[in-house]
Amino acid sequence: MKIEAYAKVNFTLEVFGRRADGYHALRSLVLPVSLSDTIEMDKADEVTSDAGYDDDLCVRAARAIGAGGVKIHVTKRIPSGGGLGGGSADAAAVLIGMNAMYGLGLSREKLAEIGSGVGSDVPALVLGGPTVMEGRGEIVSRISLPVLHLVIAYPEVSSSTAEVYARCSVRENREPDLTRMAIEAIGRGDADDIAGASVNGLQEAATVLHPEIANAMDILADAGAMGVTMTGSGSCVFGQAQTPAMASEIAAKVNARGMAAWDVRTVSR
Ligand code: C5P
């Protein structure tokens, strides 16, 4: 069985107070995008993976679902440490694949619940489309939105999630609801409003730690992307384009300045 594991961007990431369990309460609009890893799975006696990480979320996901063994082969395209949720996307794909392969008949909501023990972004990525994520990531609801054309740039620096959260300044109030406002702007389809709606509460802390991120934002904006914002705890940044052709042109300009970039569109399973 072969499944695409789609990366995500956090179109919004609102960070509130630190919780008793040490995690921060979040509100985020998570958008899966067409940059993906490919996950191949075959039934086997044991759970094995060739992803090659110390803490392989594919293996943790397969063990968490507890259906049986599986041999997992990962073709990696999503950069690690970039805030694109690559490891979580792979884990979500394993949950979806094993559910089908072993005929478990579990709902996406049940798979999301199992995934919340594997990684913060797994529940949202199991739902497989635009999702509002709250709590520390375990409260998810799928929504419908028009497709966006985005360009992602990768400044080749790995940003530590724990370090960025430790240095971020949290918001006191839940209002205004910037995530709701972004959803409404995307729904209306006005390019300027959409460009003004993306926001990330971790961006300042991450750019102080890694000036390369601010540089990538400048390069992406110079190339013509609108509403340039960081995703997750970084280091990748993304911006919007009006059409697929414009996204491809912007990605080529960023590439020409020696930086990895991908033109993508938002996707739903
Ligand atoms: O979920 P993940 O393992 O990527 O989180 C790494 C670290 O980031 C956590 O140990 C925590 O310090 C911080 N974090 C947080 N609040 C969240 C998610 C992560 O403080 N909602």
PDB file of C-alpha atoms and ligand atoms in Angstrom:
ATOM      1  CA  MET A   1       0.000   0.000   0.000  1.00  0.00           C
ATOM      2  CA  LYS A   2       1.306   3.427  -1.016  1.00  0.00           C
ATOM      3  CA  ILE A   3       0.184   6.752   0.511  1.00  0.00           C
ATOM      4  CA  GLU A   4       1.285  10.365   0.075  1.00  0.00           C
ATOM      5  CA  ALA A   5       2.085  12.066   3.389  1.00  0.00           C
ATOM      6  CA  TYR A   6       1.346  15.763   2.871  1.00  0.00           C
ATOM      7  CA  ALA A   7       3.307  18.498   4.646  1.00  0.00           C
ATOM      8  CA  LYS A   8       1.464  21.375   6.327  1.00  0.00           C
ATOM      9  CA  VAL A   9       1.839  25.065   6.867  1.00  0.00           C
ATOM     10  CA  ASN A  10       0.376  26.874   9.852  1.00  0.00           C
ATOM     11  CA  PHE A  11      -1.467  29.667   8.061  1.00  0.00           C
ATOM     12  CA  THR A  12      -2.101  31.097  11.515  1.00  0.00           C
ATOM     13  CA  LEU A  13      -0.400  30.073  14.769  1.00  0.00           C
ATOM     14  CA  GLU A  14      -1.720  31.861  17.854  1.00  0.00           C
ATOM     15  CA  VAL A  15       0.177  31.033  21.035  1.00  0.00           C
ATOM     16  CA  PHE A  16      -1.499  31.498  24.428  1.00  0.00           C
ATOM     17  CA  GLY A  17      -0.378  30.677  27.966  1.00  0.00           C
ATOM     18  CA  ARG A  18       1.733  27.781  29.091  1.00  0.00           C
ATOM     19  CA  ARG A  19      -0.362  24.890  30.449  1.00  0.00           C
ATOM     20  CA  ALA A  20       0.192  22.785  33.551  1.00  0.00           C
ATOM     21  CA  ASP A  21       1.673  20.015  31.355  1.00  0.00           C
ATOM     22  CA  GLY A  22       4.359  22.436  30.066  1.00  0.00           C
ATOM     23  CA  TYR A  23       2.841  22.750  26.582  1.00  0.00           C
ATOM     24  CA  HIS A  24       1.444  26.006  25.237  1.00  0.00           C
ATOM     25  CA  ALA A  25      -2.221  26.370  24.353  1.00  0.00           C
ATOM     26  CA  LEU A  26      -2.550  27.076  20.641  1.00  0.00           C
ATOM     27  CA  ARG A  27      -5.039  28.044  18.016  1.00  0.00           C
ATOM     28  CA  SER A  28      -3.958  27.411  14.446  1.00  0.00           C
ATOM     29  CA  LEU A  29      -5.286  27.098  10.920  1.00  0.00           C
ATOM     30  CA  VAL A  30      -3.377  24.096   9.550  1.00  0.00           C
ATOM     31  CA  LEU A  31      -3.298  23.743   5.769  1.00  0.00           C
ATOM     32  CA  PRO A  32      -1.932  20.518   4.219  1.00  0.00           C
ATOM     33  CA  VAL A  33       0.028  21.257   1.031  1.00  0.00           C
ATOM     34  CA  SER A  34       1.110  19.314  -2.052  1.00  0.00           C
ATOM     35  CA  LEU A  35       4.737  18.781  -0.916  1.00  0.00           C
ATOM     36  CA  SER A  36       4.786  15.173   0.303  1.00  0.00           C
ATOM     37  CA  ASP A  37       6.755  12.161   1.440  1.00  0.00           C
ATOM     38  CA  THR A  38       5.695   8.827  -0.059  1.00  0.00           C
ATOM     39  CA  ILE A  39       5.009   6.043   2.427  1.00  0.00           C
ATOM     40  CA  GLU A  40       4.972   2.422   1.252  1.00  0.00           C
ATOM     41  CA  MET A  41       3.684  -0.210   3.667  1.00  0.00           C
ATOM     42  CA  ASP A  42       3.586  -3.993   3.581  1.00  0.00           C
ATOM     43  CA  LYS A  43       2.192  -6.320   6.211  1.00  0.00           C
ATOM     44  CA  ALA A  44       5.015  -7.957   8.172  1.00  0.00           C
ATOM     45  CA  ASP A  45       5.655  -9.781  11.449  1.00  0.00           C
ATOM     46  CA  GLU A  46       7.205  -6.768  13.144  1.00  0.00           C
ATOM     47  CA  VAL A  47       7.062  -2.977  12.910  1.00  0.00           C
ATOM     48  CA  THR A  48      10.101  -1.664  10.995  1.00  0.00           C
ATOM     49  CA  SER A  49      10.888   1.550   9.127  1.00  0.00           C
ATOM     50  CA  ASP A  50      13.777   2.757   6.996  1.00  0.00           C
ATOM     51  CA  ALA A  51      13.126   6.465   7.710  1.00  0.00           C
ATOM     52  CA  GLY A  52      16.367   6.521   9.675  1.00  0.00           C
ATOM     53  CA  TYR A  53      15.476   8.832  12.593  1.00  0.00           C
ATOM     54  CA  ASP A  54      16.273   8.221  16.248  1.00  0.00           C
ATOM     55  CA  ASP A  55      12.681   8.940  17.199  1.00  0.00           C
ATOM     56  CA  ASP A  56      10.743   7.592  14.226  1.00  0.00           C
ATOM     57  CA  LEU A  57       7.146   8.772  14.390  1.00  0.00           C
ATOM     58  CA  CYS A  58       6.180   6.150  11.764  1.00  0.00           C
ATOM     59  CA  VAL A  59       7.169   3.385  14.159  1.00  0.00           C
ATOM     60  CA  ARG A  60       5.423   5.078  17.083  1.00  0.00           C
ATOM     61  CA  ALA A  61       2.242   5.457  15.020  1.00  0.00           C
ATOM     62  CA  ALA A  62       2.286   1.814  13.907  1.00  0.00           C
ATOM     63  CA  ARG A  63       2.769   0.665  17.513  1.00  0.00           C
ATOM     64  CA  ALA A  64       0.059   3.040  18.778  1.00  0.00           C
ATOM     65  CA  ILE A  65      -2.576   1.610  16.431  1.00  0.00           C
ATOM     66  CA  GLY A  66      -1.564  -1.867  17.593  1.00  0.00           C
ATOM     67  CA  ALA A  67      -2.985  -3.803  14.630  1.00  0.00           C
ATOM     68  CA  GLY A  68       0.071  -5.904  13.751  1.00  0.00           C
ATOM     69  CA  GLY A  69       3.433  -5.666  12.034  1.00  0.00           C
ATOM     70  CA  VAL A  70       4.316  -3.469   9.094  1.00  0.00           C
ATOM     71  CA  LYS A  71       7.373  -2.808   6.975  1.00  0.00           C
ATOM     72  CA  ILE A  72       7.506   0.929   6.220  1.00  0.00           C
ATOM     73  CA  HIS A  73       9.516   2.511   3.404  1.00  0.00           C
ATOM     74  CA  VAL A  74       9.727   6.324   3.356  1.00  0.00           C
ATOM     75  CA  THR A  75      10.714   8.403   0.325  1.00  0.00           C
ATOM     76  CA  LYS A  76      11.584  11.694   1.994  1.00  0.00           C
ATOM     77  CA  ARG A  77      10.987  15.057   0.322  1.00  0.00           C
ATOM     78  CA  ILE A  78       9.749  17.203   3.228  1.00  0.00           C
ATOM     79  CA  PRO A  79      12.750  18.804   4.984  1.00  0.00           C
ATOM     80  CA  SER A  80      13.091  18.037   8.719  1.00  0.00           C
ATOM     81  CA  GLY A  81      13.235  20.787  11.328  1.00  0.00           C
ATOM     82  CA  GLY A  82      11.411  23.117   8.978  1.00  0.00           C
ATOM     83  CA  GLY A  83       8.021  23.487  10.651  1.00  0.00           C
ATOM     84  CA  LEU A  84       6.342  21.593   7.809  1.00  0.00           C
ATOM     85  CA  GLY A  85       5.254  18.662  10.003  1.00  0.00           C
ATOM     86  CA  GLY A  86       7.105  16.023   7.970  1.00  0.00           C
ATOM     87  CA  GLY A  87       7.431  13.461  10.759  1.00  0.00           C
ATOM     88  CA  SER A  88       3.809  13.982  11.806  1.00  0.00           C
ATOM     89  CA  ALA A  89       2.635  13.686   8.192  1.00  0.00           C
ATOM     90  CA  ASP A  90       4.442  10.347   7.869  1.00  0.00           C
ATOM     91  CA  ALA A  91       2.862   9.142  11.136  1.00  0.00           C
ATOM     92  CA  ALA A  92      -0.606  10.232   9.966  1.00  0.00           C
ATOM     93  CA  ALA A  93      -0.109   8.323   6.692  1.00  0.00           C
ATOM     94  CA  VAL A  94       0.891   5.186   8.620  1.00  0.00           C
ATOM     95  CA  LEU A  95      -2.281   5.411  10.744  1.00  0.00           C
ATOM     96  CA  ILE A  96      -4.479   5.847   7.645  1.00  0.00           C
ATOM     97  CA  GLY A  97      -2.626   3.080   5.763  1.00  0.00           C
ATOM     98  CA  MET A  98      -2.735   0.537   8.578  1.00  0.00           C
ATOM     99  CA  ASN A  99      -6.427   1.247   9.181  1.00  0.00           C
ATOM    100  CA  ALA A 100      -7.093   0.338   5.538  1.00  0.00           C
ATOM    101  CA  MET A 101      -4.562  -2.519   5.262  1.00  0.00           C
ATOM    102  CA  TYR A 102      -5.789  -4.295   8.384  1.00  0.00           C
ATOM    103  CA  GLY A 103      -9.481  -3.459   7.724  1.00  0.00           C
ATOM    104  CA  LEU A 104      -9.856  -1.842  11.160  1.00  0.00           C
ATOM    105  CA  GLY A 105     -12.721   0.455  10.147  1.00  0.00           C
ATOM    106  CA  LEU A 106     -11.626   3.251  12.512  1.00  0.00           C
ATOM    107  CA  SER A 107     -13.010   6.745  11.838  1.00  0.00           C
ATOM    108  CA  ARG A 108     -10.678   9.673  11.067  1.00  0.00           C
ATOM    109  CA  GLU A 109     -11.647  11.113  14.475  1.00  0.00           C
ATOM    110  CA  LYS A 110     -10.546   7.898  16.219  1.00  0.00           C
ATOM    111  CA  LEU A 111      -7.286   7.871  14.228  1.00  0.00           C
ATOM    112  CA  ALA A 112      -6.726  11.521  15.213  1.00  0.00           C
ATOM    113  CA  GLU A 113      -7.189  10.570  18.871  1.00  0.00           C
ATOM    114  CA  ILE A 114      -4.630   7.763  18.558  1.00  0.00           C
ATOM    115  CA  GLY A 115      -2.309  10.174  16.700  1.00  0.00           C
ATOM    116  CA  SER A 116      -2.428  12.793  19.473  1.00  0.00           C
ATOM    117  CA  GLY A 117      -0.228  10.511  21.581  1.00  0.00           C
ATOM    118  CA  VAL A 118       2.337  10.311  18.765  1.00  0.00           C
ATOM    119  CA  GLY A 119       2.912  14.013  17.979  1.00  0.00           C
ATOM    120  CA  SER A 120       1.232  17.411  18.288  1.00  0.00           C
ATOM    121  CA  ASP A 121       0.560  17.798  14.551  1.00  0.00           C
ATOM    122  CA  VAL A 122      -0.604  14.229  13.854  1.00  0.00           C
ATOM    123  CA  PRO A 123      -4.347  14.725  14.621  1.00  0.00           C
ATOM    124  CA  ALA A 124      -4.629  17.666  12.183  1.00  0.00           C
ATOM    125  CA  LEU A 125      -2.770  15.777   9.460  1.00  0.00           C
ATOM    126  CA  VAL A 126      -4.911  12.642   9.900  1.00  0.00           C
ATOM    127  CA  LEU A 127      -8.014  14.725   9.109  1.00  0.00           C
ATOM    128  CA  GLY A 128      -6.337  15.472   5.771  1.00  0.00           C
ATOM    129  CA  GLY A 129      -7.597  18.946   4.839  1.00  0.00           C
ATOM    130  CA  PRO A 130      -7.826  22.490   6.210  1.00  0.00           C
ATOM    131  CA  THR A 131      -8.156  22.084   9.984  1.00  0.00           C
ATOM    132  CA  VAL A 132      -8.546  24.326  13.005  1.00  0.00           C
ATOM    133  CA  MET A 133      -6.247  23.009  15.730  1.00  0.00           C
ATOM    134  CA  GLU A 134      -6.585  23.929  19.415  1.00  0.00           C
ATOM    135  CA  GLY A 135      -5.377  22.772  22.815  1.00  0.00           C
ATOM    136  CA  ARG A 136      -1.824  21.509  22.340  1.00  0.00           C
ATOM    137  CA  GLY A 137      -2.931  20.121  18.986  1.00  0.00           C
ATOM    138  CA  GLU A 138      -5.360  17.408  20.071  1.00  0.00           C
ATOM    139  CA  ILE A 139      -8.590  19.375  19.470  1.00  0.00           C
ATOM    140  CA  VAL A 140      -9.127  19.402  15.727  1.00  0.00           C
ATOM    141  CA  SER A 141     -11.975  20.246  13.404  1.00  0.00           C
ATOM    142  CA  ARG A 142     -11.922  19.917   9.664  1.00  0.00           C
ATOM    143  CA  ILE A 143     -13.256  22.783   7.552  1.00  0.00           C
ATOM    144  CA  SER A 144     -13.738  23.498   3.832  1.00  0.00           C
ATOM    145  CA  LEU A 145     -11.745  26.247   2.147  1.00  0.00           C
ATOM    146  CA  PRO A 146     -10.891  27.289  -1.415  1.00  0.00           C
ATOM    147  CA  VAL A 147      -7.469  26.185  -2.714  1.00  0.00           C
ATOM    148  CA  LEU A 148      -4.512  28.533  -2.125  1.00  0.00           C
ATOM    149  CA  HIS A 149      -1.304  28.659  -4.186  1.00  0.00           C
ATOM    150  CA  LEU A 150       1.731  29.020  -1.946  1.00  0.00           C
ATOM    151  CA  VAL A 151       5.511  29.113  -2.171  1.00  0.00           C
ATOM    152  CA  ILE A 152       7.592  27.628   0.647  1.00  0.00           C
ATOM    153  CA  ALA A 153      11.245  28.628   1.162  1.00  0.00           C
ATOM    154  CA  TYR A 154      13.688  26.655   3.308  1.00  0.00           C
ATOM    155  CA  PRO A 155      16.630  28.562   4.834  1.00  0.00           C
ATOM    156  CA  GLU A 156      18.589  25.326   5.504  1.00  0.00           C
ATOM    157  CA  VAL A 157      18.685  25.876   9.243  1.00  0.00           C
ATOM    158  CA  SER A 158      17.012  23.548  11.722  1.00  0.00           C
ATOM    159  CA  SER A 159      14.884  25.330  14.309  1.00  0.00           C
ATOM    160  CA  SER A 160      14.382  23.660  17.713  1.00  0.00           C
ATOM    161  CA  THR A 161      10.673  23.675  18.635  1.00  0.00           C
ATOM    162  CA  ALA A 162      11.354  23.564  22.394  1.00  0.00           C
ATOM    163  CA  GLU A 163      13.870  26.435  22.193  1.00  0.00           C
ATOM    164  CA  VAL A 164      11.511  28.647  20.177  1.00  0.00           C
ATOM    165  CA  TYR A 165       8.550  28.015  22.516  1.00  0.00           C
ATOM    166  CA  ALA A 166      10.776  28.746  25.524  1.00  0.00           C
ATOM    167  CA  ARG A 167      11.595  32.210  24.113  1.00  0.00           C
ATOM    168  CA  CYS A 168       8.261  33.231  22.617  1.00  0.00           C
ATOM    169  CA  SER A 169       6.007  35.861  24.170  1.00  0.00           C
ATOM    170  CA  VAL A 170       2.506  34.487  24.628  1.00  0.00           C
ATOM    171  CA  ARG A 171      -0.751  36.320  24.031  1.00  0.00           C
ATOM    172  CA  GLU A 172      -2.951  37.085  27.037  1.00  0.00           C
ATOM    173  CA  ASN A 173      -6.293  37.326  25.248  1.00  0.00           C
ATOM    174  CA  ARG A 174      -8.021  34.900  22.924  1.00  0.00           C
ATOM    175  CA  GLU A 175      -9.691  37.822  21.158  1.00  0.00           C
ATOM    176  CA  PRO A 176      -9.341  38.870  18.422  1.00  0.00           C
ATOM    177  CA  ASP A 177      -9.692  35.395  16.908  1.00  0.00           C
ATOM    178  CA  LEU A 178      -7.086  35.749  14.147  1.00  0.00           C
ATOM    179  CA  THR A 179      -7.692  32.167  12.989  1.00  0.00           C
ATOM    180  CA  ARG A 180     -11.410  32.782  12.442  1.00  0.00           C
ATOM    181  CA  MET A 181     -10.558  36.042  10.628  1.00  0.00           C
ATOM    182  CA  ALA A 182      -8.118  34.199   8.337  1.00  0.00           C
ATOM    183  CA  ILE A 183     -10.733  31.541   7.528  1.00  0.00           C
ATOM    184  CA  GLU A 184     -13.227  34.266   6.638  1.00  0.00           C
ATOM    185  CA  ALA A 185     -10.678  36.095   4.453  1.00  0.00           C
ATOM    186  CA  ILE A 186      -9.780  32.899   2.552  1.00  0.00           C
ATOM    187  CA  GLY A 187     -13.494  32.140   2.152  1.00  0.00           C
ATOM    188  CA  ARG A 188     -14.113  35.613   0.649  1.00  0.00           C
ATOM    189  CA  GLY A 189     -11.192  35.150  -1.759  1.00  0.00           C
ATOM    190  CA  ASP A 190      -9.793  38.695  -1.584  1.00  0.00           C
ATOM    191  CA  ALA A 191      -6.033  38.395  -2.202  1.00  0.00           C
ATOM    192  CA  ASP A 192      -5.023  41.445  -0.134  1.00  0.00           C
ATOM    193  CA  ASP A 193      -7.134  40.366   2.844  1.00  0.00           C
ATOM    194  CA  ILE A 194      -5.733  36.823   2.635  1.00  0.00           C
ATOM    195  CA  ALA A 195      -2.174  38.161   2.466  1.00  0.00           C
ATOM    196  CA  GLY A 196      -2.788  40.231   5.600  1.00  0.00           C
ATOM    197  CA  ALA A 197      -4.337  37.343   7.531  1.00  0.00           C
ATOM    198  CA  SER A 198      -1.442  34.928   8.035  1.00  0.00           C
ATOM    199  CA  VAL A 199       0.277  35.270  11.403  1.00  0.00           C
ATOM    200  CA  ASN A 200       2.664  33.306  13.623  1.00  0.00           C
ATOM    201  CA  GLY A 201       3.231  33.962  17.336  1.00  0.00           C
ATOM    202  CA  LEU A 202       6.549  32.109  17.251  1.00  0.00           C
ATOM    203  CA  GLN A 203       8.033  34.091  14.372  1.00  0.00           C
ATOM    204  CA  GLU A 204       9.736  36.793  16.410  1.00  0.00           C
ATOM    205  CA  ALA A 205      11.444  34.361  18.786  1.00  0.00           C
ATOM    206  CA  ALA A 206      12.531  32.129  15.894  1.00  0.00           C
ATOM    207  CA  THR A 207      13.972  34.983  13.809  1.00  0.00           C
ATOM    208  CA  VAL A 208      15.955  36.242  16.811  1.00  0.00           C
ATOM    209  CA  LEU A 209      17.415  32.749  17.267  1.00  0.00           C
ATOM    210  CA  HIS A 210      17.963  32.245  13.531  1.00  0.00           C
ATOM    211  CA  PRO A 211      18.449  35.438  11.454  1.00  0.00           C
ATOM    212  CA  GLU A 212      18.480  33.134   8.388  1.00  0.00           C
ATOM    213  CA  ILE A 213      14.685  32.931   8.757  1.00  0.00           C
ATOM    214  CA  ALA A 214      14.270  36.721   8.424  1.00  0.00           C
ATOM    215  CA  ASN A 215      16.584  36.585   5.397  1.00  0.00           C
ATOM    216  CA  ALA A 216      14.430  33.862   3.786  1.00  0.00           C
ATOM    217  CA  MET A 217      11.331  36.008   4.390  1.00  0.00           C
ATOM    218  CA  ASP A 218      12.994  38.945   2.610  1.00  0.00           C
ATOM    219  CA  ILE A 219      14.034  36.762  -0.339  1.00  0.00           C
ATOM    220  CA  LEU A 220      10.533  35.295  -0.689  1.00  0.00           C
ATOM    221  CA  ALA A 221       8.875  38.737  -0.509  1.00  0.00           C
ATOM    222  CA  ASP A 222      11.394  40.188  -3.024  1.00  0.00           C
ATOM    223  CA  ALA A 223      10.503  37.348  -5.390  1.00  0.00           C
ATOM    224  CA  GLY A 224       6.870  38.505  -5.307  1.00  0.00           C
ATOM    225  CA  ALA A 225       5.167  36.355  -2.653  1.00  0.00           C
ATOM    226  CA  MET A 226       2.422  38.053  -0.613  1.00  0.00           C
ATOM    227  CA  GLY A 227       1.809  37.750   3.135  1.00  0.00           C
ATOM    228  CA  VAL A 228       5.138  36.054   3.901  1.00  0.00           C
ATOM    229  CA  THR A 229       4.978  34.217   7.260  1.00  0.00           C
ATOM    230  CA  MET A 230       6.884  31.464   9.074  1.00  0.00           C
ATOM    231  CA  THR A 231       5.296  28.020   9.545  1.00  0.00           C
ATOM    232  CA  GLY A 232       5.263  26.202  12.905  1.00  0.00           C
ATOM    233  CA  SER A 233       8.403  26.911  14.935  1.00  0.00           C
ATOM    234  CA  GLY A 234      10.348  27.433  11.661  1.00  0.00           C
ATOM    235  CA  SER A 235      12.575  27.429   9.863  1.00  0.00           C
ATOM    236  CA  CYS A 236      10.478  27.352   6.664  1.00  0.00           C
ATOM    237  CA  VAL A 237       8.557  30.404   5.537  1.00  0.00           C
ATOM    238  CA  PHE A 238       5.704  30.618   3.034  1.00  0.00           C
ATOM    239  CA  GLY A 239       3.947  33.252   0.969  1.00  0.00           C
ATOM    240  CA  GLN A 240       1.011  33.419  -1.370  1.00  0.00           C
ATOM    241  CA  ALA A 241       0.706  33.643  -5.146  1.00  0.00           C
ATOM    242  CA  GLN A 242      -2.376  34.381  -7.228  1.00  0.00           C
ATOM    243  CA  THR A 243      -1.939  31.532  -9.710  1.00  0.00           C
ATOM    244  CA  PRO A 244       0.050  28.272 -10.037  1.00  0.00           C
ATOM    245  CA  ALA A 245       2.153  29.927 -12.786  1.00  0.00           C
ATOM    246  CA  MET A 246       3.047  32.828 -10.492  1.00  0.00           C
ATOM    247  CA  ALA A 247       3.891  30.419  -7.645  1.00  0.00           C
ATOM    248  CA  SER A 248       6.224  28.510  -9.952  1.00  0.00           C
ATOM    249  CA  GLU A 249       7.886  31.750 -11.109  1.00  0.00           C
ATOM    250  CA  ILE A 250       8.413  32.920  -7.500  1.00  0.00           C
ATOM    251  CA  ALA A 251       9.889  29.514  -6.497  1.00  0.00           C
ATOM    252  CA  ALA A 252      12.294  29.727  -9.477  1.00  0.00           C
ATOM    253  CA  LYS A 253      13.433  33.218  -8.387  1.00  0.00           C
ATOM    254  CA  VAL A 254      14.104  31.996  -4.827  1.00  0.00           C
ATOM    255  CA  ASN A 255      15.992  28.969  -6.220  1.00  0.00           C
ATOM    256  CA  ALA A 256      18.071  31.314  -8.375  1.00  0.00           C
ATOM    257  CA  ARG A 257      19.237  33.032  -5.161  1.00  0.00           C
ATOM    258  CA  GLY A 258      20.535  29.689  -3.913  1.00  0.00           C
ATOM    259  CA  MET A 259      17.666  28.811  -1.575  1.00  0.00           C
ATOM    260  CA  ALA A 260      15.447  25.707  -1.724  1.00  0.00           C
ATOM    261  CA  ALA A 261      11.820  26.565  -2.523  1.00  0.00           C
ATOM    262  CA  TRP A 262       8.687  24.708  -3.596  1.00  0.00           C
ATOM    263  CA  ASP A 263       5.527  25.962  -5.280  1.00  0.00           C
ATOM    264  CA  VAL A 264       2.589  24.086  -3.771  1.00  0.00           C
ATOM    265  CA  ARG A 265      -1.154  24.203  -3.468  1.00  0.00           C
ATOM    266  CA  THR A 266      -3.312  23.373  -0.473  1.00  0.00           C
ATOM    267  CA  VAL A 267      -4.744  19.838  -0.613  1.00  0.00           C
ATOM    268  CA  SER A 268      -7.525  17.706   0.891  1.00  0.00           C
ATOM    269  CA  ARG A 269      -7.624  13.919   1.005  1.00  0.00           C
TER     270      ARG A 269
HETATM  271  O1  C5P B   1       5.238  18.454  19.961  1.00  0.00           O
HETATM  272  P1  C5P B   1       6.729  18.502  19.923  1.00  0.00           P
HETATM  273  O2  C5P B   1       7.380  17.294  20.495  1.00  0.00           O
HETATM  274  O3  C5P B   1       7.275  18.907  18.599  1.00  0.00           O
HETATM  275  O4  C5P B   1       7.116  19.703  20.920  1.00  0.00           O
HETATM  276  C1  C5P B   1       8.458  19.970  21.261  1.00  0.00           C
HETATM  277  C2  C5P B   1       8.485  20.962  22.418  1.00  0.00           C
HETATM  278  O5  C5P B   1       7.888  22.217  22.044  1.00  0.00           O
HETATM  279  C3  C5P B   1       7.705  20.557  23.652  1.00  0.00           C
HETATM  280  O6  C5P B   1       8.471  19.744  24.496  1.00  0.00           O
HETATM  281  C4  C5P B   1       7.393  21.907  24.301  1.00  0.00           C
HETATM  282  O7  C5P B   1       8.511  22.401  24.988  1.00  0.00           O
HETATM  283  C5  C5P B   1       7.166  22.801  23.105  1.00  0.00           C
HETATM  284  N1  C5P B   1       5.729  22.901  22.755  1.00  0.00           N
HETATM  285  C6  C5P B   1       4.915  23.716  23.525  1.00  0.00           C
HETATM  286  N2  C5P B   1       3.578  23.819  23.211  1.00  0.00           N
HETATM  287  C7  C5P B   1       3.042  23.138  22.173  1.00  0.00           C
HETATM  288  C8  C5P B   1       3.858  22.304  21.383  1.00  0.00           C
HETATM  289  C9  C5P B   1       5.205  22.212  21.691  1.00  0.00           C
HETATM  290  O8  C5P B   1       5.371  24.347  24.475  1.00  0.00           O
HETATM  291  N3  C5P B   1       1.733  23.258  21.922  1.00  0.00           N
END
